Coordinates of N, CA, C and O in Angstrom, one line a residue:
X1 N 6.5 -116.7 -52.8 CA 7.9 -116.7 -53.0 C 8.3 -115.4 -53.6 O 8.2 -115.2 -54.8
X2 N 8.9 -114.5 -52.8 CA 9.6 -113.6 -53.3 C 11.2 -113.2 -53.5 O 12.0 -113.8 -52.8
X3 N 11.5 -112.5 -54.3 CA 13.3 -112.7 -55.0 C 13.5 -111.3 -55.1 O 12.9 -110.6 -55.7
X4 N 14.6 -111.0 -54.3 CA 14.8 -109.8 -54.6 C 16.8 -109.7 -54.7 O 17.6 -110.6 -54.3
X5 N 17.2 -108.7 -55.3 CA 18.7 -108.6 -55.3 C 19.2 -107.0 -55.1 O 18.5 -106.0 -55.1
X6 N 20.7 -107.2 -54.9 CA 21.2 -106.0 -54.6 C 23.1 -106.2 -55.2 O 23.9 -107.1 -55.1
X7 N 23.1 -105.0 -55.6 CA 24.8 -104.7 -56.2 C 25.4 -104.5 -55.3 O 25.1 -103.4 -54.9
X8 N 26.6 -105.2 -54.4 CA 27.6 -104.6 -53.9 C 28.5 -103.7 -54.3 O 28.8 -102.7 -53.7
X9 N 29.2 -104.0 -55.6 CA 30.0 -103.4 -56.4 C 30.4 -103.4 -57.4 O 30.4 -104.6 -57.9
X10 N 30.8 -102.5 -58.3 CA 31.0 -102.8 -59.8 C 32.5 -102.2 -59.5 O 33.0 -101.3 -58.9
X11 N 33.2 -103.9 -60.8 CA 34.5 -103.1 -61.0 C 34.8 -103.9 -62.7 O 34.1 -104.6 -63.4
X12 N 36.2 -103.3 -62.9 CA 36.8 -104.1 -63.6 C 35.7 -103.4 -64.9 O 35.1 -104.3 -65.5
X13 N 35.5 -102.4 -65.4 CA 34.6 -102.1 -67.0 C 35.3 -102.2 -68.0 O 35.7 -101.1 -68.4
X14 N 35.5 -103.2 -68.7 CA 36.0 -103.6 -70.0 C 35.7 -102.8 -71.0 O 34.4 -102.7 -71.0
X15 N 36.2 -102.1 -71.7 CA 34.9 -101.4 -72.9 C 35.4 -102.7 -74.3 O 34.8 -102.8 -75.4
X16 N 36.7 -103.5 -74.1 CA 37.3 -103.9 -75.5 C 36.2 -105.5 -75.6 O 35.6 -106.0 -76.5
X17 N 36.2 -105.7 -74.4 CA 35.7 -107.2 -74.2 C 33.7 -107.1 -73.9 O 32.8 -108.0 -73.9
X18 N 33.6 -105.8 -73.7 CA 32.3 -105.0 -73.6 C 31.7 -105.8 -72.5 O 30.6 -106.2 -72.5
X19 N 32.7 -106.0 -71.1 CA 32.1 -106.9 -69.9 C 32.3 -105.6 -68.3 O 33.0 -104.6 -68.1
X20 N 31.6 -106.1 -67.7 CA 31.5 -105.9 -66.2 C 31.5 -106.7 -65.2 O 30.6 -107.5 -65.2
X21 N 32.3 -106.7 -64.3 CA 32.3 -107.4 -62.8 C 31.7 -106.9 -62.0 O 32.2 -106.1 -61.3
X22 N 29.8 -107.3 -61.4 CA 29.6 -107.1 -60.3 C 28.9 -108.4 -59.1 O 28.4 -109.5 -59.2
X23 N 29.2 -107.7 -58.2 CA 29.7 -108.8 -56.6 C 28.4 -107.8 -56.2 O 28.1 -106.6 -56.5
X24 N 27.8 -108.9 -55.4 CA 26.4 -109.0 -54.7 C 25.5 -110.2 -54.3 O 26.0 -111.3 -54.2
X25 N 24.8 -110.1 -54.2 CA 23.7 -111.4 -53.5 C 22.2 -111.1 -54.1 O 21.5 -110.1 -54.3
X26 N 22.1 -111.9 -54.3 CA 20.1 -112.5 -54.9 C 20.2 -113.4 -53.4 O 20.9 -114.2 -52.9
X27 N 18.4 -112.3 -53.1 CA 17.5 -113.1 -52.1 C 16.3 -113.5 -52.7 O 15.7 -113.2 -53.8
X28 N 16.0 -114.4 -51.7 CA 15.0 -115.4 -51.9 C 14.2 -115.8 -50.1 O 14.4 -116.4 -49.0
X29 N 13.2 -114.8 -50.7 CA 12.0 -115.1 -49.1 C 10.8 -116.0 -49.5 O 10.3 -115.8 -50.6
X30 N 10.4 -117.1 -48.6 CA 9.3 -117.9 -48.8 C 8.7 -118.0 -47.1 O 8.9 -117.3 -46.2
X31 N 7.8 -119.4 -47.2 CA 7.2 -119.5 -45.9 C 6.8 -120.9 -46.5 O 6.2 -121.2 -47.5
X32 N 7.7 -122.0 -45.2 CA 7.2 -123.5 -45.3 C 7.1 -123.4 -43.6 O 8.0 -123.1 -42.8
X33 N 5.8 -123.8 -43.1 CA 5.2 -124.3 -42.4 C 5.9 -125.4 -41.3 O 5.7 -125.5 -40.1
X34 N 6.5 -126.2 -42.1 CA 7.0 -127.3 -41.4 C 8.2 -126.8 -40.8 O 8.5 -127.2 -39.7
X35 N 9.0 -126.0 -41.5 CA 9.9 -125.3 -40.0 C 9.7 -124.4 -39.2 O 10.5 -123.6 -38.7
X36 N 8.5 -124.5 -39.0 CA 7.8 -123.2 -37.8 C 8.3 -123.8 -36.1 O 8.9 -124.8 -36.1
X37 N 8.1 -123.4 -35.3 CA 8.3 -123.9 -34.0 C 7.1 -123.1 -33.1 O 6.3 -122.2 -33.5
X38 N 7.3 -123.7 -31.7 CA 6.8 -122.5 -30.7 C 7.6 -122.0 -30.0 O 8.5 -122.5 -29.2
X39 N 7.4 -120.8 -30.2 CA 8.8 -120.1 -28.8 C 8.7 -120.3 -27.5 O 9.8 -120.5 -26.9
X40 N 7.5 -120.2 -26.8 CA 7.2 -120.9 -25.6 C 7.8 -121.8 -25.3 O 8.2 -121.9 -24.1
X41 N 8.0 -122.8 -26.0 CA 9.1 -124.1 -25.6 C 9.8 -124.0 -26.0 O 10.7 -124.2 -25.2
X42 N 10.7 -123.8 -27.9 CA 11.8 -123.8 -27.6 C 12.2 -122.0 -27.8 O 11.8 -121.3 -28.6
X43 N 13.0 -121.7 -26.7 CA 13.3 -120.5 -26.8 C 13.9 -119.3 -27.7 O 14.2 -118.2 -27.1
X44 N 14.0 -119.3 -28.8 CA 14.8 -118.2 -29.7 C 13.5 -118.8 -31.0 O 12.7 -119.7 -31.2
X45 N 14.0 -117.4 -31.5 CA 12.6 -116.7 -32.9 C 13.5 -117.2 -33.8 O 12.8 -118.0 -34.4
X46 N 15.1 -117.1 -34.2 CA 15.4 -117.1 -35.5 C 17.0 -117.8 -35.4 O 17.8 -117.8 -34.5
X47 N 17.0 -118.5 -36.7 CA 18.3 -119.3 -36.9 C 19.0 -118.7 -37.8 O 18.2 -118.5 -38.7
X48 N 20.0 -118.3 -38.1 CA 21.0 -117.7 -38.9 C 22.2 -118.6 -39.0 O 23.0 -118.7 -38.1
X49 N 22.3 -119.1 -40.1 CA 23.5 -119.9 -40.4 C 23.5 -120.0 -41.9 O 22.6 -119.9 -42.7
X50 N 25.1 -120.5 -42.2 CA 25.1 -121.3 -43.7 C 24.8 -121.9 -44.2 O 25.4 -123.0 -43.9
X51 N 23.8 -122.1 -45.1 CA 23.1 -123.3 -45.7 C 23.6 -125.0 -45.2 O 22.9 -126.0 -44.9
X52 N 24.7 -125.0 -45.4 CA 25.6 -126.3 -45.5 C 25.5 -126.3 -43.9 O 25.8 -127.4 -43.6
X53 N 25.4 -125.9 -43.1 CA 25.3 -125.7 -41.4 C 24.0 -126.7 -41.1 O 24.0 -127.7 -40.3
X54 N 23.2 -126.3 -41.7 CA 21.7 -126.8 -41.6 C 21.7 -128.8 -41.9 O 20.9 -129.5 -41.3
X55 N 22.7 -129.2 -42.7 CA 22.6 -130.4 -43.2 C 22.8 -131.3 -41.9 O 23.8 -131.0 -41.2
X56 N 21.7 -132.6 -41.4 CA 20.9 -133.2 -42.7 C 19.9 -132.2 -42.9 O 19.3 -132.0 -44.0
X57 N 19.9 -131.7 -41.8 CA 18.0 -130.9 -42.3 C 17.8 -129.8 -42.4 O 17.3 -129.1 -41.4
X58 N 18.1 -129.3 -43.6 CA 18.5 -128.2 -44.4 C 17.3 -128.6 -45.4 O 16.9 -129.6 -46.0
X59 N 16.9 -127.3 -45.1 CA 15.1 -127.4 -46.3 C 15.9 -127.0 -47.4 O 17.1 -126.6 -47.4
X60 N 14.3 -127.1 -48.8 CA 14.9 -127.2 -49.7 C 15.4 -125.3 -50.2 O 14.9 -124.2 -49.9
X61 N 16.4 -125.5 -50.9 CA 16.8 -123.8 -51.5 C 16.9 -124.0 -52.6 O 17.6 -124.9 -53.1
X62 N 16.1 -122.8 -53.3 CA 16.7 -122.5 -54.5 C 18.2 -122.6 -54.9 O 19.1 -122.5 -54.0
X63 N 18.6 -122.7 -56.4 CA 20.0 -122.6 -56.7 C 20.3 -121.6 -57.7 O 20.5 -122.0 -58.9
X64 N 20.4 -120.2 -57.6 CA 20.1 -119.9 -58.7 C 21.5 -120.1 -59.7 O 22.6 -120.4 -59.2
X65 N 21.2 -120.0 -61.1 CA 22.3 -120.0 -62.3 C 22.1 -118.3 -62.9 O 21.1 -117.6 -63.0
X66 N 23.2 -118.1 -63.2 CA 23.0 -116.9 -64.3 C 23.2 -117.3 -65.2 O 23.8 -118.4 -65.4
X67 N 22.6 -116.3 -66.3 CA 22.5 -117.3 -67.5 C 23.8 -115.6 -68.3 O 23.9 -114.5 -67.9
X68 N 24.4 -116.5 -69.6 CA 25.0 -115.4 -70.1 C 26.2 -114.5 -68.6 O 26.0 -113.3 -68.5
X69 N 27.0 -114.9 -67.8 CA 27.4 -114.4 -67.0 C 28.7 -115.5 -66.6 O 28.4 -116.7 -66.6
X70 N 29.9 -115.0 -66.5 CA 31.0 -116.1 -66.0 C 31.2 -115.8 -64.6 O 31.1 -114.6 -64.2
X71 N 31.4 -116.8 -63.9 CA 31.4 -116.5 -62.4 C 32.8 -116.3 -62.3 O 33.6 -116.9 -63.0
X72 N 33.2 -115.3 -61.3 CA 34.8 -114.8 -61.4 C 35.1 -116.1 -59.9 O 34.2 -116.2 -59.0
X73 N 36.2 -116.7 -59.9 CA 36.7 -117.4 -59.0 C 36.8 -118.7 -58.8 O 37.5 -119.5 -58.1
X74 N 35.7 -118.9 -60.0 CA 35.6 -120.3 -60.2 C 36.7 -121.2 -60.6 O 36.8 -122.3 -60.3
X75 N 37.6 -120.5 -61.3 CA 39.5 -121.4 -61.6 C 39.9 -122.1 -60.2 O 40.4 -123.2 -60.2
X76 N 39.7 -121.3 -59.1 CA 39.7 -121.7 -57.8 C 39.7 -123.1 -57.3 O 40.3 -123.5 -56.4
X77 N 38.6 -123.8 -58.3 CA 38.0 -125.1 -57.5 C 38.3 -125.9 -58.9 O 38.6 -125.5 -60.1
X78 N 38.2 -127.5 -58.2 CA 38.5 -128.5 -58.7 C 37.1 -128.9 -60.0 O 37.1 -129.8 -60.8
X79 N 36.4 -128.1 -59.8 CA 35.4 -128.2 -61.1 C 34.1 -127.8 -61.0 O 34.0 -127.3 -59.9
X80 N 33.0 -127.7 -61.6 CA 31.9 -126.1 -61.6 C 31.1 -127.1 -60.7 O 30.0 -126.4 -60.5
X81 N 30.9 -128.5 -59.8 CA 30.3 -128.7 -59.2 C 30.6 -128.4 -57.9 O 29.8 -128.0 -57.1
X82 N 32.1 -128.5 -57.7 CA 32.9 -127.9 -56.6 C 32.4 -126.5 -56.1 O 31.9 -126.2 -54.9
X83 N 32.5 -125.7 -57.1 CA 32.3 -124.4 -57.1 C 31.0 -124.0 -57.1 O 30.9 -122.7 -57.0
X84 N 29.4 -124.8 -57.3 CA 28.5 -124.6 -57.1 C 27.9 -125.2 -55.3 O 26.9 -125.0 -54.7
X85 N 28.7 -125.8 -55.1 CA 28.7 -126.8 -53.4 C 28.8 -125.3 -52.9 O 27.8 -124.8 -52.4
X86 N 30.4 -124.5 -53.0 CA 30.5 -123.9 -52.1 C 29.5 -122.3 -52.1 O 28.9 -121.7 -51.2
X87 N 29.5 -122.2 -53.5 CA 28.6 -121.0 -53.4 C 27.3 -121.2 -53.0 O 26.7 -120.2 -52.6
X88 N 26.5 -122.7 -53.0 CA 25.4 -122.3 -52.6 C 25.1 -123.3 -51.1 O 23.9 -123.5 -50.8
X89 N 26.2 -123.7 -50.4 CA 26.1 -124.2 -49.7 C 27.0 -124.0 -48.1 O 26.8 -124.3 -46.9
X90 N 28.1 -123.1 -49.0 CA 29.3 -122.7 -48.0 C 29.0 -121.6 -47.7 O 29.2 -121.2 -46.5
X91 N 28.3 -120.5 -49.1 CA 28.6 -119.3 -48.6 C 27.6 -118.6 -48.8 O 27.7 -117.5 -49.2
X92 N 26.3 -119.5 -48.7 CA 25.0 -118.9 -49.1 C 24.2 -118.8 -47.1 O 24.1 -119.7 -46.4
X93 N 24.0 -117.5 -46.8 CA 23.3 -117.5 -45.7 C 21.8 -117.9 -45.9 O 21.0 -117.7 -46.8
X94 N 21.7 -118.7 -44.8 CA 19.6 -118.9 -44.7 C 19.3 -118.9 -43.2 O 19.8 -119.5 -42.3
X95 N 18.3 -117.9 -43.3 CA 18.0 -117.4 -41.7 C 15.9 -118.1 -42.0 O 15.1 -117.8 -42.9
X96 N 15.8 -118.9 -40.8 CA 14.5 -119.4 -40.8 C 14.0 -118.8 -39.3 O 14.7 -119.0 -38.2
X97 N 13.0 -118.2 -39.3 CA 12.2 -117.3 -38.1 C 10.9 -118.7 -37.7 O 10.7 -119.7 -38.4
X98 N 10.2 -118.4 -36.5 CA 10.1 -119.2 -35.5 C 8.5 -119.4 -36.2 O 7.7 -120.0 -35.6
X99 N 8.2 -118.9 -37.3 CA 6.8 -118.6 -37.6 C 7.0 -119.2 -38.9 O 6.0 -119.2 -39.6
X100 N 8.3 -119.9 -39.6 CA 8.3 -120.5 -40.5 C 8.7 -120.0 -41.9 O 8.9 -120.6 -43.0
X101 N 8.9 -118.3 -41.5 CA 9.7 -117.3 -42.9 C 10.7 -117.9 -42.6 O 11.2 -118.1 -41.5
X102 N 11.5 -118.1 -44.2 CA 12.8 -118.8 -44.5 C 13.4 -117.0 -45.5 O 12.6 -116.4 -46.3
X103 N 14.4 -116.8 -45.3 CA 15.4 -116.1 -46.4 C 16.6 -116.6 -46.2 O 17.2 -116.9 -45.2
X104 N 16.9 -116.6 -48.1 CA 18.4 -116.7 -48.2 C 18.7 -115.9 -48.9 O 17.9 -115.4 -49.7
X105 N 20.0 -115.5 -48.7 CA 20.7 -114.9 -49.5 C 21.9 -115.6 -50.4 O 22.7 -116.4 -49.8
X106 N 22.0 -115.4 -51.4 CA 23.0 -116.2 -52.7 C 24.4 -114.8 -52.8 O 24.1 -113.6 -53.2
X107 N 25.7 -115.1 -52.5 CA 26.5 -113.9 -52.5 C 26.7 -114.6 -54.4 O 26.4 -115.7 -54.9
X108 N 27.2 -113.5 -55.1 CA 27.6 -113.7 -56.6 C 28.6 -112.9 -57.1 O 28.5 -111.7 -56.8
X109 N 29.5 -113.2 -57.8 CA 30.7 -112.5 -58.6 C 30.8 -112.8 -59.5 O 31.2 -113.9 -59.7
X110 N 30.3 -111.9 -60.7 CA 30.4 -112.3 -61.9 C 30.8 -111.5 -63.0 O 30.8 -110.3 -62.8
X111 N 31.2 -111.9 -64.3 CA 31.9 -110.7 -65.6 C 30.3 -111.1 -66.1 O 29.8 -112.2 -66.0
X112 N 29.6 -109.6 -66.7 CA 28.4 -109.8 -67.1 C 28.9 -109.2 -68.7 O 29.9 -108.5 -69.0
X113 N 28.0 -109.6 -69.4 CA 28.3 -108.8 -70.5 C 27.3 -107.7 -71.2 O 26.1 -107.9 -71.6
X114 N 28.2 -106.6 -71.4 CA 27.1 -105.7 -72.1 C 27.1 -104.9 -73.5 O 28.1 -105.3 -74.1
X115 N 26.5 -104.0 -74.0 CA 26.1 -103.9 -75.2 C 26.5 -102.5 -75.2 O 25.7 -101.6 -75.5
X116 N 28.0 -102.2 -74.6 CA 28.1 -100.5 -74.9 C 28.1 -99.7 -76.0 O 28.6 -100.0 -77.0
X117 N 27.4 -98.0 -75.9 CA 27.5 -97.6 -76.9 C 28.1 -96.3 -76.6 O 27.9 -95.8 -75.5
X118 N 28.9 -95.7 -77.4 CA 29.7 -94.5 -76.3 C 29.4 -93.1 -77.4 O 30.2 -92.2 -77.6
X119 N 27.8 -93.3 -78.2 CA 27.9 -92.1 -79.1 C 27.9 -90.7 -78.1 O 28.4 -89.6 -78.4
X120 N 27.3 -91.1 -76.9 CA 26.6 -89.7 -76.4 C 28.0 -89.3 -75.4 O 27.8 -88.5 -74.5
X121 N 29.1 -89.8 -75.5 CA 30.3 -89.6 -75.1 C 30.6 -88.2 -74.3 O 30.4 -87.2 -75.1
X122 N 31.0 -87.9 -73.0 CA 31.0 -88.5 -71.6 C 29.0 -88.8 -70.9 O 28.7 -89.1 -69.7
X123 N 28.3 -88.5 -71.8 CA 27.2 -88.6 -70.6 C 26.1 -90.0 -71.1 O 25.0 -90.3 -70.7
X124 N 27.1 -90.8 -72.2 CA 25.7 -91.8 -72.2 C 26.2 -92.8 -71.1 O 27.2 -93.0 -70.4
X125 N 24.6 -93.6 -71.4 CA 24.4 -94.5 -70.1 C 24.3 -95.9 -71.2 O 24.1 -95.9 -72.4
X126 N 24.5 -97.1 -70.0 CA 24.5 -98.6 -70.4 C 23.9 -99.4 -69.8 O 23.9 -99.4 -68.6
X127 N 23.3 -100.0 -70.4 CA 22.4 -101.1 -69.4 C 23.0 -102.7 -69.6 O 23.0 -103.0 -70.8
X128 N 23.3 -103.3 -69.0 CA 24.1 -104.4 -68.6 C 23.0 -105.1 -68.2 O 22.2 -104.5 -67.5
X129 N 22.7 -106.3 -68.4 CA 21.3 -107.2 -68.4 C 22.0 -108.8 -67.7 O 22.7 -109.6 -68.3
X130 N 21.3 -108.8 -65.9 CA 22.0 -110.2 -65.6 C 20.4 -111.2 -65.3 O 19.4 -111.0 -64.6
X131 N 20.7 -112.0 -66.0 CA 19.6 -113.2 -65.9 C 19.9 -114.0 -65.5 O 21.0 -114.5 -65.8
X132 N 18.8 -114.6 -64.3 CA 19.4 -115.4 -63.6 C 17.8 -116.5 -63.8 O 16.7 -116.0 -64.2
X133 N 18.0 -117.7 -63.3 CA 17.1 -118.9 -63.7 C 17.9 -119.4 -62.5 O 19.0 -119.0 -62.1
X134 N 16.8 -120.7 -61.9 CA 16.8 -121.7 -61.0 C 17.3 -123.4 -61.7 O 17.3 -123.6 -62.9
X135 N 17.6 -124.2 -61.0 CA 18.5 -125.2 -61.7 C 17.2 -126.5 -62.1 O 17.2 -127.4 -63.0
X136 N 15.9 -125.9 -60.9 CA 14.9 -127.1 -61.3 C 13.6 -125.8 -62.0 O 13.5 -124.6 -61.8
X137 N 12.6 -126.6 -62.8 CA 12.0 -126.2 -63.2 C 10.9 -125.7 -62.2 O 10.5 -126.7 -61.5
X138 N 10.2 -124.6 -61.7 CA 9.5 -124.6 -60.5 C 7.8 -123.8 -61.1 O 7.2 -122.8 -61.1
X139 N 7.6 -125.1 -61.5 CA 5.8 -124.5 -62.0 C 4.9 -124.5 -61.2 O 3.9 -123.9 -61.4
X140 N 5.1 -125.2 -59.8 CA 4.0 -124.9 -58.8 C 4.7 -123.6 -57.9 O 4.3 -123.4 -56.7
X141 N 5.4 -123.0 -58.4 CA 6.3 -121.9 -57.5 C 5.8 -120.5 -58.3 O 5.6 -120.5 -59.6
X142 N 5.6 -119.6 -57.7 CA 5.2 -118.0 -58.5 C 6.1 -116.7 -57.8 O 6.1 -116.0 -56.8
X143 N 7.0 -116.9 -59.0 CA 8.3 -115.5 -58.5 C 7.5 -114.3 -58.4 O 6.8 -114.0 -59.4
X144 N 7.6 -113.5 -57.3 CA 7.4 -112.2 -57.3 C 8.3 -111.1 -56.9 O 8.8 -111.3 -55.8
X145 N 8.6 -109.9 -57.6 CA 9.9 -109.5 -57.7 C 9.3 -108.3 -56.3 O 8.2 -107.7 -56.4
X146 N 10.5 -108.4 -55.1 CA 10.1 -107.6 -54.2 C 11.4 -106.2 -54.0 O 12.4 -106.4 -53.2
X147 N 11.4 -105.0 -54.8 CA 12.7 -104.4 -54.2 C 12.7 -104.0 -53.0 O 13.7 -103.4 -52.6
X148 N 12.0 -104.2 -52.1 CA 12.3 -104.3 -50.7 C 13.6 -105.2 -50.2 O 14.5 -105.1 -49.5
X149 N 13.1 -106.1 -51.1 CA 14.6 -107.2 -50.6 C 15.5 -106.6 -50.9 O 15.5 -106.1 -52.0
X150 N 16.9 -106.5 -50.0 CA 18.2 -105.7 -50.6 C 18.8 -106.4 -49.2 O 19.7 -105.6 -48.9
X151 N 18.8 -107.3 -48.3 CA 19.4 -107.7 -47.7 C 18.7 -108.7 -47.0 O 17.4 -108.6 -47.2
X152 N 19.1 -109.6 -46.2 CA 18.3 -111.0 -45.1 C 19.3 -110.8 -43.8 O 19.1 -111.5 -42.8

């Protein structure tokens, strides 16, 4: 099981509220066997669609949570379950290849928060810390961080 992520964009740098807005996606590559096929009979290597496309039989996906992070958009929906349906179901891509590799990609917008210090004033740097955790406990699962991942 490998997890990899990538920043689309940073905006919005608070220095009063000491927060950041950034928009991107956390991937997630595995290999389950049971959605392998043969191409010989059915013809195409790979499926590309929205998670919620796949239903009923939509394998299982991670969900991830950030932890310490407010998701920007969420006022939007009728309540944080609403708003967890769509992000990980509406607008989460998962492409499964004919040999049984699954990736998805999780898109995310969030105010993160960080610990600015502005002594070294114009040239210091900040490190802004986003932690993200899964919604089930996964002890037979072994995360391995791949920066190759930066896109599915």
């Amino acid at each position: 099981f490998k997890i990899g992520a990538h920043i689309d964009h940073i905006e919005n740098l608070d220095e009063q509220a000491e927060s950041v807005d950034v928009h991107g996606a956390v991937h997630f590559k595995w290999t389950n066997p049971h959605y392998s096929w043969n191409t010989s009979i059915y013809r195409i290597d790979r499926i590309s669609r929205f998670v919620g496309d796949f239903y009923p039989w939509q394998p299982w996906t991670p969900r991830p949570q950030f932890r310490h992070a407010v998701h920007l958009g969420i006022k939007g929906f009728q309540n944080s379950r609403e708003f967890e349906t769509f992000q990980n179901e509406e607008a989460s891509q998962l492409t499964i290849d004919s040999n049984g590799s699954i990736a998805l990609s999780v898109p995310f917008s969030l105010r993160v928060p960080c610990n600015f210090r502005f002594l070294s004033f114009p040239h210091d740097e900040h490190i802004c810390t986003l932690r993200m955790q899964t919604e089930y406990a996964l002890k037979s699962v072994v995360f391995e961080r791949d920066d190759s991942i930066v896109d599915v």
